[in-house]
Amino acid sequence: MQHAIELDALRSEVGAAAGPMANAVSACVHCGFCLPACPTYIELGEEMDSPRGRIVLMKEVLEGGLDLEEALGHIDPCLGCMSCVTACPSGVEYGELLMPFRELAEGGRNRSWLDRFWRGLMLDTLASPSRLRRMLRLGRLAAPFRGLLSGLLPARFAAPLDLLPRSADRAEVASGTFPAVGERRARVALLAGCAQQVLAPRIHRATIEVLTRSGVEVVVPEEESCCGSLAFHAGDGRRARTAAGSLLRVLGSAGLLPDVDAVLTNAAGCGSGLKEYGLLFAGRPEEEAARTLAAKVRDVSTFLAALDGPAPPPLAQPLRVVYHDACHLAHAQRERTAPRRLLAQVRGVTLVEPRDWQICCGSAGIYNLEEPELAARLGRRKAEALLEGEPDVIATGNIGCLTQIESHLRRLDSAVPVRHTMEVLASAHGAGYPAPAR
């Protein structure tokens, strides 16, 4: 069974995004390969909570045959993890339907003032390092009362308390140029972003350590912050384009793009969003610049694996590593090989594959703040699966996954650390983090 949607009518609603949306609808043959790959279908067991069910719902809403509010009860719980894209034999680009639909839905749905306030607060706080620092300080003051507050507050208001990192890392990475160690083999821009720069700046320090020791000169741009991916994946196109437009201007005014071999990110969600800039700006004046940037974006693991540099020194002690695939790297960017290859090169590392690698941990941008109950079920499932591998450390390539998994390991009374792939690699180098050369 295949469906089609009338393109001219759709174009009047979503503009240049109409073509990709219509292609996604018509490509789906409803074979069902996506069902066992979909976290919400696994948890809820309802056809309309599966990718093929949601495709039908979105088509019906777009054609006027179904009220938007009726469909949102099934579409909102979608994580946007793109596991269905990996599983699909027909090549359905589900994200090219879901992302524009979510933006369209935001303009037509009935959110309460409290819902709008909470959602805006989350997106604006996570996108602003200064706001996030203030929120973290407040959160740590409230931390001793976490149990009491979790019992008193609705789940979505209490969820951030469980996700707060237990220790503060205030050594944020400065902008500037970090020279290559030895002969320079490449020059890259590294986007420091927003939330990760505050929650775990050690990841940036480790990334720069590994890159520079691999012969890569690293430029961290000045005045660069959020790329807009969190807002885009949440359906807030206005906030996403404001942030993305600012990033395009910063990179453009610095003249970086023609002067670097790649623009790197070490957060899978950001990398995925950056590569979708063409969709975000489709039909707008910024589209050409957006597509130019998107074409240069690489995940740091992809870039390093292609560079094929020397293996890191051996570890002082053997390390059993269970690797968690971030959905926005494995599914959205179709990259599973590079991080495994890099980890396997470290002598002393035993790399262990977890069960259900394709199933999301429940982080998914701000999903664990908007849908905390379902996110918690997925988080526990993921933490248990990872612990079955008896790891010394769990490695991943995304800050959202890292904080989500850490939170659920704590609930399981596990002290197993969760680290970014670059941190594991940097540990082999002794993690003597460099300073920029001004």
Short mmCIF file of C-alpha atoms in Angstrom, two decimals:
data_model
loop_
_atom_site.label_atom_id
_atom_site.label_comp_id
_atom_site.label_asym_id
_atom_site.label_seq_id
_atom_site.Cartn_x
_atom_site.Cartn_y
_atom_site.Cartn_z
CA MET A 1 0.00 0.00 0.00
CA GLN A 2 1.29 3.45 -0.92
CA HIS A 3 -0.06 6.91 -0.26
CA ALA A 4 0.37 10.17 -2.15
CA ILE A 5 -0.37 13.76 -1.26
CA GLU A 6 -1.44 16.63 -3.51
CA LEU A 7 1.71 18.69 -3.96
CA ASP A 8 0.26 22.10 -4.89
CA ALA A 9 -2.01 22.19 -1.84
CA LEU A 10 0.90 21.15 0.39
CA ARG A 11 3.17 23.83 -1.10
CA SER A 12 0.70 26.50 -0.04
CA GLU A 13 1.09 25.30 3.56
CA VAL A 14 4.82 24.60 3.88
CA GLY A 15 6.48 26.22 0.87
CA ALA A 16 9.73 24.66 -0.35
CA ALA A 17 9.51 21.82 2.18
CA ALA A 18 6.50 20.41 0.29
CA GLY A 19 8.55 18.33 -2.15
CA PRO A 20 10.55 16.39 0.47
CA MET A 21 7.41 15.92 2.59
CA ALA A 22 5.43 14.53 -0.36
CA ASN A 23 8.32 12.23 -1.28
CA ALA A 24 8.40 10.79 2.24
CA VAL A 25 4.65 10.10 2.16
CA SER A 26 4.73 8.41 -1.24
CA ALA A 27 7.88 6.36 -0.55
CA CYS A 28 6.32 4.54 2.42
CA VAL A 29 4.89 1.15 1.34
CA HIS A 30 3.70 0.28 4.88
CA CYS A 31 5.83 -2.87 5.02
CA GLY A 32 6.24 -2.69 8.80
CA PHE A 33 10.05 -2.99 8.97
CA CYS A 34 10.01 0.20 11.07
CA LEU A 35 7.83 -1.27 13.83
CA PRO A 36 10.46 -3.23 15.81
CA ALA A 37 12.88 -0.31 15.38
CA CYS A 38 10.50 2.30 16.84
CA PRO A 39 10.91 2.93 20.60
CA THR A 40 7.39 4.26 21.09
CA TYR A 41 5.80 1.36 19.21
CA ILE A 42 7.80 -1.06 21.38
CA GLU A 43 6.66 0.70 24.55
CA LEU A 44 3.05 1.54 23.61
CA GLY A 45 2.17 -1.16 21.08
CA GLU A 46 -0.20 1.03 19.05
CA GLU A 47 -0.11 1.25 15.25
CA MET A 48 -0.63 5.01 15.35
CA ASP A 49 2.44 5.30 17.62
CA SER A 50 4.63 3.79 14.89
CA PRO A 51 6.35 5.59 11.99
CA ARG A 52 4.00 4.23 9.32
CA GLY A 53 0.99 5.12 11.48
CA ARG A 54 2.28 8.63 11.99
CA ILE A 55 2.90 9.07 8.26
CA VAL A 56 -0.79 8.33 7.65
CA LEU A 57 -1.81 10.73 10.41
CA MET A 58 0.36 13.55 9.09
CA LYS A 59 -0.95 12.99 5.56
CA GLU A 60 -4.56 13.11 6.80
CA VAL A 61 -3.94 16.34 8.73
CA LEU A 62 -2.19 17.99 5.78
CA GLU A 63 -5.10 17.07 3.48
CA GLY A 64 -7.70 18.31 5.94
CA GLY A 65 -9.20 14.91 6.67
CA LEU A 66 -8.20 14.82 10.34
CA ASP A 67 -8.13 17.45 13.07
CA LEU A 68 -4.60 18.38 14.14
CA GLU A 69 -5.30 17.95 17.86
CA GLU A 70 -6.51 14.38 17.27
CA ALA A 71 -3.24 13.47 15.57
CA LEU A 72 -0.88 15.18 18.01
CA GLY A 73 -1.58 12.66 20.76
CA HIS A 74 0.32 10.14 18.64
CA ILE A 75 2.78 12.45 16.88
CA ASP A 76 4.04 14.31 19.97
CA PRO A 77 5.43 11.10 21.56
CA CYS A 78 7.65 10.53 18.49
CA LEU A 79 11.27 10.99 19.56
CA GLY A 80 12.46 11.90 16.08
CA CYS A 81 15.25 9.36 16.63
CA MET A 82 15.21 8.22 12.96
CA SER A 83 15.68 4.56 13.87
CA CYS A 84 12.91 3.94 11.35
CA VAL A 85 15.07 5.52 8.63
CA THR A 86 17.82 2.99 9.29
CA ALA A 87 15.34 0.10 9.26
CA CYS A 88 13.37 1.23 6.17
CA PRO A 89 14.09 -0.76 2.97
CA SER A 90 12.23 1.82 0.85
CA GLY A 91 14.41 4.78 1.81
CA VAL A 92 11.68 6.87 3.43
CA GLU A 93 13.24 10.11 4.70
CA TYR A 94 10.92 10.33 7.69
CA GLY A 95 12.67 13.40 9.13
CA GLU A 96 11.93 15.43 6.00
CA LEU A 97 8.23 14.91 6.73
CA LEU A 98 8.33 15.12 10.53
CA MET A 99 10.39 18.30 10.99
CA PRO A 100 8.34 20.61 8.71
CA PHE A 101 5.12 19.05 10.02
CA ARG A 102 6.09 19.80 13.61
CA GLU A 103 6.79 23.41 12.73
CA LEU A 104 3.45 23.67 10.93
CA ALA A 105 1.70 22.05 13.90
CA GLU A 106 3.20 24.55 16.36
CA GLY A 107 1.40 27.33 14.52
CA GLY A 108 -1.98 25.59 14.66
CA ARG A 109 -2.14 23.77 17.99
CA ASN A 110 -3.73 24.86 21.26
CA ARG A 111 -1.00 24.98 23.92
CA SER A 112 -1.83 26.31 27.37
CA TRP A 113 0.06 29.40 28.53
CA LEU A 114 1.95 27.24 31.05
CA ASP A 115 2.95 24.78 28.34
CA ARG A 116 4.15 27.60 26.09
CA PHE A 117 6.07 29.20 28.95
CA TRP A 118 7.75 25.95 30.02
CA ARG A 119 8.68 24.98 26.50
CA GLY A 120 10.08 28.44 25.74
CA LEU A 121 11.99 28.47 29.02
CA MET A 122 13.63 25.13 28.24
CA LEU A 123 14.63 26.05 24.71
CA ASP A 124 15.88 29.53 25.61
CA THR A 125 17.81 28.29 28.66
CA LEU A 126 19.54 25.40 26.91
CA ALA A 127 20.46 27.64 23.97
CA SER A 128 22.06 30.31 26.17
CA PRO A 129 25.22 29.41 28.12
CA SER A 130 24.73 32.34 30.52
CA ARG A 131 21.11 31.39 31.28
CA LEU A 132 22.03 27.73 31.64
CA ARG A 133 24.81 28.55 34.11
CA ARG A 134 22.31 30.46 36.28
CA MET A 135 19.80 27.63 36.04
CA LEU A 136 22.44 25.10 37.05
CA ARG A 137 23.30 27.12 40.14
CA LEU A 138 19.63 27.19 41.12
CA GLY A 139 19.33 23.49 40.40
CA ARG A 140 22.26 22.63 42.63
CA LEU A 141 20.73 24.66 45.46
CA ALA A 142 17.55 22.60 45.02
CA ALA A 143 19.44 19.29 44.69
CA PRO A 144 19.25 18.33 48.41
CA PHE A 145 15.45 18.56 48.14
CA ARG A 146 15.23 16.56 44.90
CA GLY A 147 13.20 13.74 46.44
CA LEU A 148 10.70 16.11 48.04
CA LEU A 149 10.32 18.25 44.91
CA SER A 150 9.90 15.20 42.68
CA GLY A 151 6.94 14.19 44.80
CA LEU A 152 5.36 17.64 44.78
CA LEU A 153 5.96 18.85 41.22
CA PRO A 154 4.49 17.49 37.99
CA ALA A 155 6.91 15.08 36.29
CA ARG A 156 8.00 17.47 33.55
CA PHE A 157 8.94 20.18 36.09
CA ALA A 158 10.87 17.74 38.26
CA ALA A 159 12.68 16.03 35.35
CA PRO A 160 15.49 18.62 35.03
CA LEU A 161 16.57 17.97 38.63
CA ASP A 162 17.30 14.33 37.82
CA LEU A 163 19.32 15.28 34.74
CA LEU A 164 21.63 17.78 36.44
CA PRO A 165 25.30 16.73 36.46
CA ARG A 166 26.44 15.85 39.97
CA SER A 167 29.70 17.80 39.68
CA ALA A 168 30.50 21.18 38.18
CA ASP A 169 33.05 21.58 35.39
CA ARG A 170 33.63 25.30 34.94
CA ALA A 171 36.71 25.18 32.70
CA GLU A 172 34.96 26.18 29.49
CA VAL A 173 36.94 26.18 26.27
CA ALA A 174 38.09 29.58 25.10
CA SER A 175 37.76 30.69 21.51
CA GLY A 176 40.96 30.87 19.52
CA THR A 177 43.31 28.74 17.46
CA PHE A 178 44.81 25.53 18.84
CA PRO A 179 47.88 24.56 16.79
CA ALA A 180 48.50 21.06 15.51
CA VAL A 181 51.12 18.95 17.26
CA GLY A 182 53.82 18.21 14.70
CA GLU A 183 53.13 18.57 11.01
CA ARG A 184 49.74 20.14 10.26
CA ARG A 185 47.58 17.69 8.32
CA ALA A 186 44.30 19.64 8.38
CA ARG A 187 42.60 22.77 9.69
CA VAL A 188 39.08 22.67 11.11
CA ALA A 189 36.53 24.81 12.89
CA LEU A 190 35.11 23.25 16.06
CA LEU A 191 31.67 24.49 17.12
CA ALA A 192 31.56 24.79 20.91
CA GLY A 193 27.80 25.26 20.94
CA CYS A 194 25.62 25.99 23.93
CA ALA A 195 24.55 23.31 26.44
CA GLN A 196 27.63 21.11 26.20
CA GLN A 197 29.93 24.10 26.73
CA VAL A 198 28.30 24.48 30.15
CA LEU A 199 27.30 20.94 31.13
CA ALA A 200 30.51 19.16 30.08
CA PRO A 201 33.21 21.44 28.64
CA ARG A 202 35.68 18.62 29.32
CA ILE A 203 34.35 17.05 26.09
CA HIS A 204 35.60 20.03 24.08
CA ARG A 205 38.97 19.89 25.84
CA ALA A 206 39.27 16.18 25.04
CA THR A 207 38.22 16.77 21.44
CA ILE A 208 40.87 19.45 20.94
CA GLU A 209 43.46 17.20 22.58
CA VAL A 210 42.76 14.33 20.21
CA LEU A 211 42.56 16.54 17.12
CA THR A 212 45.74 18.50 17.76
CA ARG A 213 47.69 15.32 18.56
CA SER A 214 46.44 13.96 15.24
CA GLY A 215 47.99 16.89 13.39
CA VAL A 216 44.84 19.02 13.13
CA GLU A 217 44.79 22.76 13.76
CA VAL A 218 41.55 23.64 15.55
CA VAL A 219 39.78 27.00 15.39
CA VAL A 220 37.04 27.65 17.95
CA PRO A 221 35.08 30.64 16.57
CA GLU A 222 34.41 33.71 18.68
CA GLU A 223 30.83 34.73 19.52
CA GLU A 224 29.49 31.34 18.42
CA SER A 225 26.73 29.72 20.44
CA CYS A 226 23.60 27.66 19.71
CA CYS A 227 23.13 26.19 16.22
CA GLY A 228 19.33 25.95 16.61
CA SER A 229 19.13 22.16 16.43
CA LEU A 230 17.25 21.73 19.71
CA ALA A 231 14.54 24.13 18.57
CA PHE A 232 14.38 22.69 15.05
CA HIS A 233 13.95 19.12 16.29
CA ALA A 234 11.26 20.38 18.70
CA GLY A 235 9.32 22.02 15.86
CA ASP A 236 10.11 25.64 16.79
CA GLY A 237 11.26 26.90 13.42
CA ARG A 238 11.32 30.55 14.47
CA ARG A 239 13.79 29.97 17.30
CA ALA A 240 15.79 27.54 15.17
CA ARG A 241 16.20 29.98 12.28
CA THR A 242 17.11 32.83 14.63
CA ALA A 243 19.92 30.78 16.19
CA ALA A 244 21.04 29.24 12.90
CA GLY A 245 21.01 32.64 11.17
CA SER A 246 23.23 34.04 13.91
CA LEU A 247 25.68 31.16 13.45
CA LEU A 248 25.75 31.69 9.68
CA ARG A 249 26.57 35.37 10.23
CA VAL A 250 29.33 34.60 12.77
CA LEU A 251 31.00 32.08 10.48
CA GLY A 252 30.51 34.31 7.45
CA SER A 253 31.98 37.41 9.06
CA ALA A 254 34.96 35.40 10.30
CA GLY A 255 35.57 34.11 6.78
CA LEU A 256 36.14 30.62 8.17
CA LEU A 257 34.33 28.34 5.74
CA PRO A 258 36.66 28.75 2.74
CA ASP A 259 39.68 28.48 5.06
CA VAL A 260 38.95 25.17 6.84
CA ASP A 261 38.78 21.58 5.66
CA ALA A 262 35.67 20.86 7.73
CA VAL A 263 33.35 22.27 10.37
CA LEU A 264 33.31 19.78 13.23
CA THR A 265 30.83 19.06 15.96
CA ASN A 266 31.15 16.59 18.81
CA ALA A 267 27.46 16.58 19.68
CA ALA A 268 25.43 14.26 17.46
CA GLY A 269 22.22 16.27 17.81
CA CYS A 270 23.98 19.45 16.69
CA GLY A 271 25.65 17.69 13.78
CA SER A 272 22.34 16.30 12.62
CA GLY A 273 20.64 19.69 12.86
CA LEU A 274 23.47 21.46 11.05
CA LYS A 275 23.27 18.99 8.19
CA GLU A 276 19.53 19.75 7.97
CA TYR A 277 20.05 23.49 7.46
CA GLY A 278 19.00 23.13 3.84
CA LEU A 279 15.59 21.91 5.00
CA LEU A 280 15.38 24.53 7.75
CA PHE A 281 16.03 27.39 5.30
CA ALA A 282 14.35 25.87 2.23
CA GLY A 283 13.03 28.62 -0.03
CA ARG A 284 14.54 31.42 2.08
CA PRO A 285 17.32 33.87 1.23
CA GLU A 286 19.76 32.09 3.56
CA GLU A 287 19.33 28.71 1.87
CA GLU A 288 22.51 28.84 -0.22
CA ALA A 289 24.70 29.82 2.73
CA ALA A 290 22.96 27.21 4.87
CA ARG A 291 23.61 24.44 2.35
CA THR A 292 27.25 25.55 1.98
CA LEU A 293 27.76 25.20 5.73
CA ALA A 294 25.86 21.91 5.91
CA ALA A 295 28.10 20.41 3.23
CA LYS A 296 31.18 21.08 5.37
CA VAL A 297 29.82 19.70 8.65
CA ARG A 298 31.30 16.48 9.97
CA ASP A 299 31.06 14.65 13.24
CA VAL A 300 34.50 14.62 14.85
CA SER A 301 34.61 10.81 14.82
CA THR A 302 33.88 10.72 11.07
CA PHE A 303 36.60 13.26 10.39
CA LEU A 304 39.24 11.54 12.54
CA ALA A 305 38.53 8.08 11.13
CA ALA A 306 38.91 9.42 7.58
CA LEU A 307 42.13 11.20 8.54
CA ASP A 308 43.56 7.79 9.46
CA GLY A 309 46.19 9.09 11.85
CA PRO A 310 48.48 7.07 14.12
CA ALA A 311 46.88 5.00 16.86
CA PRO A 312 46.95 6.53 20.36
CA PRO A 313 49.40 5.18 22.93
CA PRO A 314 48.25 2.07 24.83
CA LEU A 315 46.23 2.53 28.00
CA ALA A 316 47.92 1.97 31.33
CA GLN A 317 45.19 -0.52 32.26
CA PRO A 318 42.72 -2.58 30.19
CA LEU A 319 39.36 -0.88 29.67
CA ARG A 320 36.07 -2.58 28.82
CA VAL A 321 34.01 -0.08 26.81
CA VAL A 322 30.34 -0.48 25.92
CA TYR A 323 29.50 1.91 23.11
CA HIS A 324 26.07 3.57 22.95
CA ASP A 325 24.96 4.76 19.52
CA ALA A 326 23.53 8.27 19.69
CA CYS A 327 20.48 8.24 17.40
CA HIS A 328 21.40 11.52 15.73
CA LEU A 329 24.75 10.01 14.78
CA ALA A 330 23.84 6.39 13.95
CA HIS A 331 20.46 7.02 12.31
CA ALA A 332 20.26 10.68 11.30
CA GLN A 333 23.89 10.91 10.11
CA ARG A 334 24.25 7.21 9.27
CA GLU A 335 27.53 6.93 11.15
CA ARG A 336 28.21 3.84 13.24
CA THR A 337 31.60 2.72 11.95
CA ALA A 338 33.88 5.68 12.74
CA PRO A 339 33.55 5.84 16.55
CA ARG A 340 33.96 2.07 16.82
CA ARG A 341 37.02 2.15 14.60
CA LEU A 342 38.61 4.90 16.71
CA LEU A 343 37.93 3.13 20.00
CA ALA A 344 39.14 -0.22 18.69
CA GLN A 345 42.47 1.39 17.71
CA VAL A 346 43.29 2.09 21.36
CA ARG A 347 45.37 -0.76 22.67
CA GLY A 348 43.89 -1.97 25.92
CA VAL A 349 40.28 -1.24 24.95
CA THR A 350 37.83 -4.12 24.67
CA LEU A 351 34.83 -2.84 22.73
CA VAL A 352 31.49 -4.44 23.64
CA GLU A 353 28.28 -4.15 21.62
CA PRO A 354 25.07 -3.71 23.65
CA ARG A 355 21.74 -5.29 22.81
CA ASP A 356 19.09 -3.12 21.17
CA TRP A 357 21.71 -0.64 19.96
CA GLN A 358 19.16 0.93 17.62
CA ILE A 359 16.68 1.89 20.37
CA CYS A 360 16.78 5.47 21.66
CA CYS A 361 17.77 6.22 25.26
CA GLY A 362 14.90 8.71 25.58
CA SER A 363 16.92 11.93 25.55
CA ALA A 364 16.08 13.16 22.02
CA GLY A 365 16.72 16.88 22.44
CA ILE A 366 14.18 18.19 24.97
CA TYR A 367 12.03 15.05 24.77
CA ASN A 368 13.00 13.89 28.27
CA LEU A 369 11.79 17.26 29.57
CA GLU A 370 8.53 17.29 27.58
CA GLU A 371 7.65 13.58 27.78
CA PRO A 372 9.37 12.56 31.04
CA GLU A 373 7.38 9.40 31.78
CA LEU A 374 8.01 7.72 28.43
CA ALA A 375 11.57 9.04 28.35
CA ALA A 376 12.19 7.48 31.77
CA ARG A 377 10.97 4.08 30.57
CA LEU A 378 13.33 4.27 27.62
CA GLY A 379 16.18 5.54 29.78
CA ARG A 380 15.89 2.66 32.21
CA ARG A 381 15.67 0.14 29.37
CA LYS A 382 18.83 1.60 27.81
CA ALA A 383 20.78 1.75 31.08
CA GLU A 384 19.97 -1.88 31.84
CA ALA A 385 21.01 -2.97 28.34
CA LEU A 386 24.33 -1.13 28.60
CA LEU A 387 25.11 -2.57 32.04
CA GLU A 388 24.63 -6.10 30.71
CA GLY A 389 27.95 -5.62 28.91
CA GLU A 390 29.73 -5.24 32.29
CA PRO A 391 31.51 -2.06 31.23
CA ASP A 392 34.29 -0.17 32.93
CA VAL A 393 33.02 2.84 31.01
CA ILE A 394 30.13 3.62 28.65
CA ALA A 395 31.08 5.73 25.63
CA THR A 396 28.79 7.80 23.44
CA GLY A 397 28.91 10.73 21.03
CA ASN A 398 26.18 13.07 22.31
CA ILE A 399 25.79 15.21 25.43
CA GLY A 400 22.04 14.55 25.63
CA CYS A 401 22.54 10.79 25.66
CA LEU A 402 25.35 11.15 28.19
CA THR A 403 23.24 13.07 30.72
CA GLN A 404 20.19 10.82 30.20
CA ILE A 405 22.16 7.60 30.68
CA GLU A 406 24.03 8.99 33.69
CA SER A 407 20.70 9.87 35.30
CA HIS A 408 19.32 6.35 34.87
CA LEU A 409 22.52 4.66 35.97
CA ARG A 410 22.23 6.61 39.23
CA ARG A 411 18.67 5.33 39.65
CA LEU A 412 20.06 1.80 39.25
CA ASP A 413 22.78 2.56 41.87
CA SER A 414 25.49 2.09 39.25
CA ALA A 415 28.76 4.00 39.46
CA VAL A 416 29.83 3.16 35.89
CA PRO A 417 31.02 6.41 34.28
CA VAL A 418 29.62 7.66 30.96
CA ARG A 419 32.14 9.43 28.75
CA HIS A 420 32.26 10.93 25.29
CA THR A 421 34.19 8.92 22.70
CA MET A 422 36.75 11.74 22.53
CA GLU A 423 37.32 11.51 26.30
CA VAL A 424 38.18 7.83 26.02
CA LEU A 425 40.63 8.60 23.21
CA ALA A 426 42.11 11.56 25.10
CA SER A 427 42.72 9.37 28.14
CA ALA A 428 45.16 7.35 26.04
CA HIS A 429 47.09 10.59 25.40
CA GLY A 430 47.20 11.49 29.07
CA ALA A 431 44.57 14.24 28.55
CA GLY A 432 47.01 17.12 28.83
CA TYR A 433 44.47 19.59 27.49
CA PRO A 434 46.01 22.38 25.37
CA ALA A 435 45.43 26.13 25.51
CA PRO A 436 44.79 28.23 22.42
CA ALA A 437 47.64 30.08 20.72
CA ARG A 438 46.47 33.69 20.46
#
